[in-house]
Short mmCIF file of C-alpha atoms in Angstrom, two decimals:
data_model
loop_
_atom_site.label_atom_id
_atom_site.label_comp_id
_atom_site.label_asym_id
_atom_site.label_seq_id
_atom_site.Cartn_x
_atom_site.Cartn_y
_atom_site.Cartn_z
CA MET F 1 149.68 69.87 149.57
CA ILE F 2 148.98 71.76 152.80
CA TYR F 3 150.16 74.90 150.99
CA LEU F 4 147.59 74.46 148.24
CA LYS F 5 144.90 73.72 150.82
CA LEU F 6 145.79 76.83 152.83
CA PHE F 7 145.91 78.98 149.70
CA LEU F 8 142.54 77.78 148.40
CA ALA F 9 140.85 78.04 151.80
CA PHE F 10 141.95 81.65 152.25
CA LEU F 11 141.26 82.50 148.61
CA GLU F 12 137.66 81.41 149.18
CA ILE F 13 137.48 83.40 152.42
CA GLY F 14 138.89 86.51 150.75
CA ALA F 15 136.47 86.22 147.85
CA VAL F 16 133.21 86.16 149.82
CA SER F 17 133.90 88.11 153.01
CA PHE F 18 131.90 91.24 152.38
CA GLY F 19 132.38 93.78 155.15
CA GLY F 20 135.97 93.14 156.15
CA GLY F 21 137.53 91.90 159.38
CA TYR F 22 134.81 90.54 161.62
CA ALA F 23 132.74 89.31 158.68
CA MET F 24 135.66 87.02 157.94
CA ILE F 25 135.66 85.28 161.32
CA PRO F 26 132.65 82.98 160.71
CA LEU F 27 134.22 81.86 157.41
CA ILE F 28 137.63 81.31 158.96
CA ARG F 29 136.10 79.41 161.87
CA GLU F 30 134.26 77.08 159.49
CA LYS F 31 137.40 76.32 157.45
CA VAL F 32 139.68 75.91 160.43
CA LEU F 33 137.41 73.60 162.43
CA LEU F 34 136.46 71.56 159.38
CA ASN F 35 140.08 70.94 158.41
CA GLY F 36 141.02 70.23 162.02
CA TRP F 37 143.71 72.93 161.86
CA LEU F 38 142.85 74.46 165.23
CA SER F 39 140.54 73.94 168.19
CA GLU F 40 137.96 76.59 169.04
CA ALA F 41 140.16 77.81 171.94
CA GLU F 42 143.29 78.03 169.75
CA LEU F 43 141.37 80.00 167.14
CA MET F 44 140.17 82.41 169.83
CA ASN F 45 143.75 82.94 171.01
CA MET F 46 144.76 83.81 167.47
CA ILE F 47 141.85 86.20 167.04
CA ALA F 48 142.90 87.95 170.26
CA VAL F 49 146.51 88.31 169.12
CA SER F 50 145.38 89.51 165.68
CA GLU F 51 143.15 92.09 167.31
CA SER F 52 145.92 93.41 169.56
CA THR F 53 148.62 93.71 166.90
CA PRO F 54 148.53 96.41 164.20
CA GLY F 55 147.25 95.87 160.69
CA PRO F 56 144.18 94.37 159.03
CA ILE F 57 142.75 91.55 161.18
CA ALA F 58 142.21 89.36 158.12
CA VAL F 59 145.88 89.51 157.16
CA ASN F 60 146.95 88.88 160.75
CA ILE F 61 144.76 85.79 161.14
CA ALA F 62 145.73 84.40 157.73
CA THR F 63 149.42 84.81 158.52
CA PHE F 64 148.98 83.27 161.97
CA ILE F 65 147.04 80.19 160.84
CA GLY F 66 149.28 79.75 157.78
CA ALA F 67 152.42 79.90 159.93
CA GLY F 68 151.01 77.35 162.34
CA GLN F 69 150.15 74.90 159.57
CA GLY F 70 153.01 75.43 157.14
CA GLY F 71 155.72 77.72 158.54
CA LEU F 72 156.90 80.73 156.57
CA VAL F 73 155.64 79.41 153.24
CA GLY F 74 152.29 78.54 154.81
CA ALA F 75 152.00 82.06 156.21
CA PHE F 76 152.84 83.48 152.79
CA VAL F 77 150.35 81.41 150.77
CA ALA F 78 147.52 81.98 153.29
CA THR F 79 148.11 85.75 153.23
CA LEU F 80 148.38 85.77 149.45
CA GLY F 81 145.12 83.83 149.26
CA VAL F 82 143.20 86.25 151.45
CA VAL F 83 144.57 89.35 149.67
CA LEU F 84 144.37 88.23 146.05
CA PRO F 85 140.56 88.40 145.51
CA SER F 86 140.42 91.97 146.89
CA PHE F 87 143.36 93.03 144.77
CA VAL F 88 141.96 91.59 141.54
CA ILE F 89 138.37 92.71 142.11
CA ILE F 90 139.39 96.28 142.92
CA LEU F 91 141.67 96.48 139.86
CA VAL F 92 138.88 95.19 137.63
CA ILE F 93 136.35 97.63 139.09
CA ALA F 94 138.70 100.61 138.97
CA ASN F 95 139.79 99.99 135.39
CA LEU F 96 136.81 98.35 133.71
CA VAL F 97 133.58 99.03 135.61
CA LYS F 98 133.97 102.70 136.43
CA ASN F 99 130.29 103.20 137.26
CA PHE F 100 130.30 100.15 139.56
CA LEU F 101 128.47 101.94 142.36
CA LYS F 102 125.57 102.68 140.03
CA VAL F 103 124.99 99.05 138.97
CA LYS F 104 121.52 98.46 140.45
CA GLY F 105 121.61 94.66 140.44
CA PHE F 106 124.79 94.57 142.43
CA SER F 107 123.55 96.85 145.17
CA ALA F 108 120.43 94.65 145.39
CA PHE F 109 122.71 91.61 145.73
CA LEU F 110 124.61 93.40 148.51
CA SER F 111 121.40 94.36 150.29
CA GLY F 112 120.69 90.64 150.71
CA ILE F 113 124.20 89.89 151.89
CA ARG F 114 124.38 92.59 154.56
CA PRO F 115 121.82 91.13 157.04
CA CYS F 116 123.25 87.66 156.39
CA ILE F 117 126.74 88.79 157.46
CA VAL F 118 125.35 90.29 160.66
CA GLY F 119 123.56 87.00 161.36
CA LEU F 120 126.77 85.08 160.71
CA ILE F 121 128.79 87.19 163.12
CA ILE F 122 126.23 87.08 165.92
CA SER F 123 125.62 83.34 165.56
CA THR F 124 129.39 82.76 165.67
CA ALA F 125 129.57 84.64 168.96
CA ILE F 126 126.60 82.66 170.32
CA LEU F 127 128.16 79.34 169.27
CA MET F 128 131.50 80.28 170.79
CA PHE F 129 129.69 81.17 174.00
CA ILE F 130 127.81 77.86 174.04
CA ASN F 131 130.92 75.79 173.33
CA ASN F 132 133.38 77.72 175.44
CA ALA F 133 131.45 79.15 178.39
CA LEU F 134 128.59 76.65 178.69
CA GLY F 135 130.75 73.67 177.76
CA LEU F 136 128.01 72.28 175.52
CA GLU F 137 129.25 70.55 172.36
CA GLY F 138 126.03 69.27 170.81
CA LEU F 139 122.30 69.06 171.46
CA LYS F 140 122.69 65.71 173.22
CA GLY F 141 125.65 66.78 175.35
CA THR F 142 125.46 67.88 178.93
CA ILE F 143 126.00 71.44 180.06
CA SER F 144 129.06 72.07 182.21
CA PRO F 145 129.15 75.84 182.60
CA ASP F 146 132.42 77.63 183.17
CA ILE F 147 131.47 80.01 185.98
CA SER F 148 134.68 82.03 185.66
CA ALA F 149 133.98 82.66 181.98
CA ILE F 150 130.51 83.92 182.76
CA ILE F 151 131.88 86.20 185.50
CA ILE F 152 134.45 87.63 183.07
CA LEU F 153 131.73 88.24 180.49
CA VAL F 154 129.69 90.21 183.02
CA ILE F 155 132.78 92.21 184.07
CA LEU F 156 133.53 93.08 180.42
CA LEU F 157 129.95 94.15 179.83
CA ILE F 158 129.94 96.40 182.91
CA ALA F 159 133.39 97.82 182.08
CA SER F 160 132.47 98.80 178.54
CA LYS F 161 129.12 100.31 179.55
CA ALA F 162 130.78 102.28 182.36
CA TYR F 163 133.55 103.48 180.02
CA LYS F 164 131.01 104.68 177.49
CA LEU F 165 129.02 106.46 180.20
CA ILE F 166 132.01 108.25 181.73
CA ILE F 167 134.44 108.84 178.84
CA LYS F 168 131.67 109.00 176.16
CA LYS F 169 133.72 106.89 173.75
CA ASP F 170 133.81 103.20 172.87
CA ILE F 171 136.34 101.31 174.97
CA SER F 172 139.27 100.03 172.90
CA PRO F 173 139.36 96.27 172.29
CA ILE F 174 142.95 96.17 173.56
CA LEU F 175 141.88 97.56 176.93
CA LEU F 176 139.18 94.88 177.16
CA ILE F 177 141.70 92.18 176.24
CA VAL F 178 144.08 93.35 178.98
CA LEU F 179 141.23 93.45 181.50
CA SER F 180 140.11 89.93 180.61
CA ALA F 181 143.70 88.66 180.83
CA VAL F 182 143.96 89.99 184.39
CA CYS F 183 140.57 88.45 185.26
CA GLY F 184 141.71 85.17 183.70
CA ILE F 185 144.86 85.02 185.84
CA ILE F 186 142.90 85.80 189.00
CA LEU F 187 139.92 83.49 188.36
CA TYR F 188 141.61 80.52 186.68
CA GLY F 189 144.85 80.79 188.66
CA ARG F 190 142.84 81.05 191.91
CA ILE F 191 145.05 83.79 193.27
CA MET I 1 160.07 104.64 141.12
CA LYS I 2 160.73 107.13 143.88
CA LYS I 3 157.03 108.03 144.01
CA LYS I 4 156.03 104.39 144.20
CA LEU I 5 158.45 103.88 147.03
CA GLU I 6 156.86 106.82 148.84
CA LEU I 7 153.44 105.21 148.36
CA PHE I 8 154.83 101.94 149.72
CA LEU I 9 156.20 103.72 152.78
CA ILE I 10 152.95 105.56 153.52
CA PHE I 11 151.00 102.31 153.42
CA PHE I 12 153.67 100.55 155.43
CA LYS I 13 153.29 103.21 158.10
CA ILE I 14 149.49 102.86 158.04
CA GLY I 15 149.79 99.08 158.32
CA LEU I 16 152.17 99.45 161.23
CA PHE I 17 150.15 101.91 163.27
CA THR I 18 146.49 101.00 162.86
CA PHE I 19 145.03 98.85 165.55
CA GLY I 20 141.53 97.48 165.25
CA GLY I 21 141.41 97.04 161.51
CA GLY I 22 139.27 98.55 158.77
CA TYR I 23 137.48 101.56 160.11
CA ALA I 24 140.40 102.87 162.14
CA MET I 25 142.35 102.73 158.90
CA VAL I 26 139.82 104.77 156.94
CA ALA I 27 140.42 107.77 159.23
CA LEU I 28 144.20 107.49 158.82
CA LEU I 29 143.92 107.16 155.04
CA GLU I 30 141.80 110.28 154.93
CA ALA I 31 144.40 112.20 156.91
CA GLU I 32 147.29 111.03 154.71
CA PHE I 33 145.77 111.26 151.23
CA VAL I 34 143.12 113.96 151.44
CA SER I 35 144.08 116.40 154.20
CA LYS I 36 147.87 116.19 154.17
CA ARG I 37 148.83 115.42 150.57
CA ASN I 38 145.81 116.34 148.43
CA TRP I 39 146.41 113.27 146.29
CA LEU I 40 142.68 112.53 146.33
CA THR I 41 139.70 114.87 146.54
CA ARG I 42 137.21 114.27 149.33
CA GLU I 43 134.68 113.02 146.77
CA GLU I 44 137.13 110.53 145.27
CA PHE I 45 137.95 109.35 148.75
CA LEU I 46 134.30 108.75 149.64
CA ASP I 47 133.81 106.83 146.39
CA MET I 48 136.82 104.73 147.30
CA VAL I 49 135.40 103.95 150.75
CA ALA I 50 132.02 103.00 149.25
CA ILE I 51 133.70 100.64 146.76
CA ALA I 52 136.00 99.16 149.45
CA GLU I 53 132.98 98.48 151.64
CA SER I 54 130.85 96.89 148.95
CA THR I 55 133.45 94.50 147.60
CA PRO I 56 134.67 91.40 149.46
CA GLY I 57 137.93 91.33 151.38
CA PRO I 58 139.67 93.38 154.04
CA ILE I 59 138.82 97.08 153.67
CA ALA I 60 142.48 98.03 154.14
CA ILE I 61 143.54 95.91 151.17
CA ASN I 62 140.71 97.22 149.01
CA ALA I 63 141.65 100.80 149.87
CA ALA I 64 145.38 100.27 149.28
CA THR I 65 144.77 98.63 145.89
CA TYR I 66 142.34 101.35 144.84
CA ILE I 67 144.51 104.30 145.85
CA GLY I 68 147.71 102.70 144.50
CA ASN I 69 146.05 101.93 141.17
CA LYS I 70 144.59 105.41 140.89
CA MET I 71 147.98 107.02 141.38
CA TYR I 72 150.39 104.81 139.46
CA GLY I 73 148.43 101.97 137.86
CA PHE I 74 149.11 98.30 138.48
CA LEU I 75 152.54 98.76 140.05
CA GLY I 76 151.16 101.42 142.36
CA ALA I 77 148.45 99.01 143.51
CA LEU I 78 151.07 96.33 144.07
CA PHE I 79 153.36 98.60 146.11
CA ALA I 80 150.54 99.98 148.24
CA THR I 81 149.08 96.53 148.99
CA LEU I 82 152.50 95.10 149.77
CA GLY I 83 153.18 98.06 152.06
CA VAL I 84 149.98 97.66 154.06
CA CYS I 85 150.45 93.87 154.48
CA LEU I 86 154.13 93.69 155.29
CA PRO I 87 154.03 94.97 158.91
CA SER I 88 151.17 92.56 159.81
CA PHE I 89 152.87 89.67 158.14
CA SER I 90 156.25 90.21 159.80
CA ILE I 91 154.90 90.91 163.28
CA ILE I 92 152.52 87.95 163.31
CA TYR I 93 155.09 85.59 161.81
CA ILE I 94 157.56 86.44 164.56
CA ILE I 95 154.87 86.00 167.24
CA SER I 96 153.85 82.63 165.76
CA LEU I 97 157.40 81.35 166.24
CA PHE I 98 157.27 81.57 170.02
CA PHE I 99 153.53 81.65 170.71
CA ASP I 100 153.16 77.97 171.66
CA ARG I 101 156.08 78.12 174.09
CA PHE I 102 154.66 81.34 175.50
CA LEU I 103 151.35 79.54 176.22
CA GLU I 104 153.17 76.82 178.17
CA ASN I 105 153.58 79.28 181.02
CA ASP I 106 150.73 78.72 183.52
CA TYR I 107 149.91 82.37 184.04
CA VAL I 108 149.93 83.07 180.33
CA SER I 109 147.52 80.20 179.73
CA TYR I 110 145.22 81.49 182.50
CA ALA I 111 145.38 84.95 180.93
CA PHE I 112 144.45 83.49 177.55
CA LYS I 113 141.51 81.59 179.02
CA GLY I 114 140.24 84.99 180.13
CA ILE I 115 141.06 86.51 176.76
CA GLN I 116 139.02 83.82 174.98
CA VAL I 117 135.97 85.13 176.79
CA CYS I 118 136.87 88.61 175.62
CA VAL I 119 136.98 87.40 172.00
CA ILE I 120 133.39 86.17 172.33
CA TYR I 121 132.44 89.57 173.71
CA LEU I 122 134.27 91.47 170.94
CA ILE I 123 132.68 89.42 168.16
CA PHE I 124 129.25 89.77 169.72
CA SER I 125 129.52 93.54 170.14
CA ALA I 126 130.85 93.92 166.57
CA GLY I 127 127.76 92.04 165.43
CA ILE I 128 125.45 94.18 167.55
CA LYS I 129 127.02 97.36 166.19
CA LEU I 130 126.40 96.17 162.62
CA LEU I 131 122.88 95.15 163.56
CA LYS I 132 122.14 98.65 164.83
CA GLY I 133 123.41 100.10 161.55
CA LEU I 134 121.13 97.89 159.48
CA THR I 135 117.99 99.53 158.02
CA LYS I 136 115.03 98.04 159.85
CA ASN I 137 112.90 96.60 157.08
CA VAL I 138 111.13 93.26 156.67
CA MET I 139 113.80 91.68 154.50
CA ASN I 140 116.76 92.65 156.71
CA ILE I 141 115.12 91.46 159.90
CA THR I 142 113.86 88.20 158.37
CA VAL I 143 117.23 87.33 156.80
CA PHE I 144 119.12 88.26 159.96
CA LEU I 145 116.89 86.18 162.26
CA ALA I 146 116.69 83.24 159.88
CA VAL I 147 120.48 83.07 159.45
CA THR I 148 121.21 83.44 163.16
CA VAL I 149 118.67 80.89 164.40
CA LEU I 150 119.36 78.41 161.60
CA LEU I 151 123.12 78.47 162.14
CA VAL I 152 122.99 78.11 165.91
CA ILE I 153 120.51 75.21 165.85
CA LEU I 154 122.11 73.37 162.92
CA SER I 155 125.61 73.71 164.36
CA LEU I 156 124.45 72.31 167.69
CA ALA I 157 122.79 69.44 165.86
CA SER I 158 126.12 68.92 164.02
CA VAL I 159 124.54 69.59 160.64
CA ARG I 160 127.04 71.30 158.41
CA VAL I 161 125.93 74.41 156.55
CA SER I 162 128.27 76.02 154.08
CA THR I 163 128.70 79.68 155.07
CA ILE I 164 129.64 80.63 151.54
CA VAL I 165 126.53 79.04 150.05
CA LEU I 166 124.45 80.84 152.67
CA ILE I 167 126.00 84.22 151.77
CA LEU I 168 125.37 83.65 148.07
CA ILE I 169 121.77 82.52 148.66
CA CYS I 170 121.09 85.72 150.62
CA GLY I 171 122.69 87.77 147.84
CA PHE I 172 120.42 86.21 145.21
CA LEU I 173 117.46 86.70 147.53
CA GLY I 174 118.27 90.41 147.62
CA LEU I 175 118.49 90.45 143.83
CA MET I 176 115.15 88.63 143.44
CA VAL I 177 113.36 90.98 145.81
CA TYR I 178 114.70 93.90 143.77
CA LEU I 179 113.62 92.37 140.45
CA ILE I 180 110.13 91.48 141.74
CA LYS I 181 109.64 94.99 143.11
CA LYS I 182 110.77 96.43 139.79
CA SER I 183 108.38 94.32 137.71
CA LEU I 184 105.51 95.12 140.09
CA LYS I 185 106.21 98.82 139.61
CA LYS I 186 106.12 98.43 135.84
CA GLU I 187 102.73 96.74 135.95
CA ALA I 188 101.24 99.36 138.23
#
């Protein structure tokens, strides 16, 4: 039963995540929290690992969550679920709707989706910040800010701005992950 | 069969060596299929990227399916997609086997508490980058602000909003705006 649940959840995610990797995170977060598969912190760990290993982030996260819930078979059905919509849609477009890019109605549909996806991604980051760094769970809850988390956030912001200023390129996510790991050990381990 | 195996291996290599997902992969695909092998013209490649970006799902999978299908039909698509997924799948599955035990180490768990903050930062800056790329018109800004504010407030108030329904509503909104503009033009 968990296999079917995993498959259907990731099939749904694969079918509506326009814009690839990061666009998928709000959808995955919703499914995972709703089903009680992972806590917010566990999900964030998995996102970090998926970001620092090669390959499409969507496939990495699907495999990771699937493996955690249902072992090898779980990993397989979750990955299959997230890949299948892409695979089928592209085959249909390539073989049947050759002038797909010229279909006016569809590009209008997409023009509505694009700002929505951006809103989804940014609100996910804001919610993660509120839950994780401010320690606020709901409107009635009390705030218990995690000072170390806020310090790390400021360090990351300064580091990436400085990198861009000096090297003139965007800092790689892996470098930021390593930096935040070091900060985490120092600040949370009280070295 | 030999050609399909070659396609599988190219995508396997791309899946194994691209960090950071979609857009990093587009550059590698261009190098492999357009510059090095001439299997696709630059125009075909750009069409492929446009289609991969405007259909749902991971861009890497869309691209692999499209290129595989173009070269050798259904089986080509299957081999290419399998190739690009297999490295991810194997690496992450192996990590998942020992990840929980790995987190039991105090220093590792401190490191991951730091990394969780980084994930917030990465998601936020990915969102900001997309926001900067958005055309600044009334519809984009209204939809963006409405979605962001609505989701944050409703989630804090523990009201559940279906993300998928929200995406579809915005899609139909885009379609309606287009149809209304079109009919207004006809009347004028």
